[in-house]
């Protein structure tokens, strides 16, 4: 656990559901951190998954917003797993600049068996398969998709390997999910799902190093000791600092993002930037689903009709829509 250090009172705090970008010039690193509160709580409570499934989806949601908020254009970032474990699919959809939605597909009996056997780690629940990370800039553009093997590694390790292999960027990731209990105003216990994450990346060839070398060199004609040290030492220092984070610190509402960053990097100097808000929002609508159904053949519409109507439930937000087959046929 990090040794607490008092943070100046004048520094504003972003609070929950805000991704906070930061940089540490002295270590040539940049990153983002987030604490998800109400947005994640709404998603997980809406689905009412088994606890281990909720925790797994919470980790995926944190990783997705850390990655998705780095996009500099209008579009979507989609995290999707397909695997042979009891949780065979996770989908987290982040739509710029701020909307997230998510759901999990799982075998309830197999999940119960894994829990009874003590196999509750994310990598155990997922099993073997693939993770697709998709960037979609919308109509008239080509999707970019990176495929990563689910091979028994944690989501944190998968993210580290993905960046090293696809972009040759050394990356460190920490993810945590918690279910907190407290008493409400009526004295009854209430619970809230929370999650937190931090991603830091080493960029020694960036403008960060150029600015770092412009610092006054003091009495040493060859530069400061920090400047002479191999760049790998700086990265190892950053990794060591990140490794001191407890899961509880990532999810504790009393340790908001700015306070966590100050604890980690205040000796090196950390600069934070305006954050990006994250909201629980689903893009489904009756009009969009109606448009999809209009493309169905007569045979497909017939197979989709039960008790004289076509019913559709959104897997993300659980909204339910009913349609008359005749209204769809008339619009075709």
Short mmCIF file of C-alpha atoms in Angstrom, two decimals, residues 52 55-57 59 81 83-88 90 110 114 118-129 149-158 160 175:
data_model
loop_
_atom_site.label_atom_id
_atom_site.label_comp_id
_atom_site.label_asym_id
_atom_site.label_seq_id
_atom_site.Cartn_x
_atom_site.Cartn_y
_atom_site.Cartn_z
CA UNK A 52 -18.24 -13.34 -9.99
CA UNK A 55 -16.80 -8.54 -11.06
CA UNK A 56 -15.48 -9.85 -14.36
CA UNK A 57 -17.66 -7.48 -16.40
CA UNK A 59 -12.95 -5.25 -14.91
CA UNK A 81 -14.53 -11.83 -25.74
CA UNK A 83 -14.24 -18.20 -25.16
CA UNK A 84 -14.96 -21.69 -23.87
CA UNK A 85 -15.25 -20.81 -20.19
CA UNK A 86 -18.48 -20.54 -18.17
CA UNK A 87 -18.55 -16.84 -19.11
CA UNK A 88 -18.31 -17.31 -22.85
CA UNK A 90 -18.30 -10.22 -22.57
CA UNK A 110 -21.10 -23.94 -15.01
CA UNK A 114 -16.64 -23.03 -10.85
CA UNK A 118 -12.98 -21.97 -5.99
CA UNK A 119 -12.25 -21.12 -9.63
CA UNK A 120 -13.29 -17.48 -9.59
CA UNK A 121 -10.34 -15.68 -11.18
CA UNK A 122 -11.27 -13.78 -14.38
CA UNK A 123 -8.95 -15.93 -16.47
CA UNK A 124 -10.57 -19.10 -15.10
CA UNK A 125 -14.10 -17.89 -15.81
CA UNK A 126 -13.18 -16.86 -19.35
CA UNK A 127 -11.19 -19.93 -20.32
CA UNK A 128 -9.54 -20.16 -23.74
CA UNK A 129 -10.61 -18.02 -26.67
CA UNK A 149 -5.61 -14.68 -27.40
CA UNK A 150 -7.33 -15.51 -24.12
CA UNK A 151 -4.79 -18.01 -22.87
CA UNK A 152 -5.24 -18.07 -19.12
CA UNK A 153 -3.75 -14.64 -18.57
CA UNK A 154 -5.49 -11.91 -16.59
CA UNK A 155 -7.10 -8.96 -18.38
CA UNK A 156 -4.27 -6.82 -17.02
CA UNK A 157 -1.63 -9.07 -18.58
CA UNK A 158 -3.56 -9.22 -21.83
CA UNK A 160 0.11 -5.21 -21.32
CA UNK A 175 -7.80 -3.09 -12.40
#
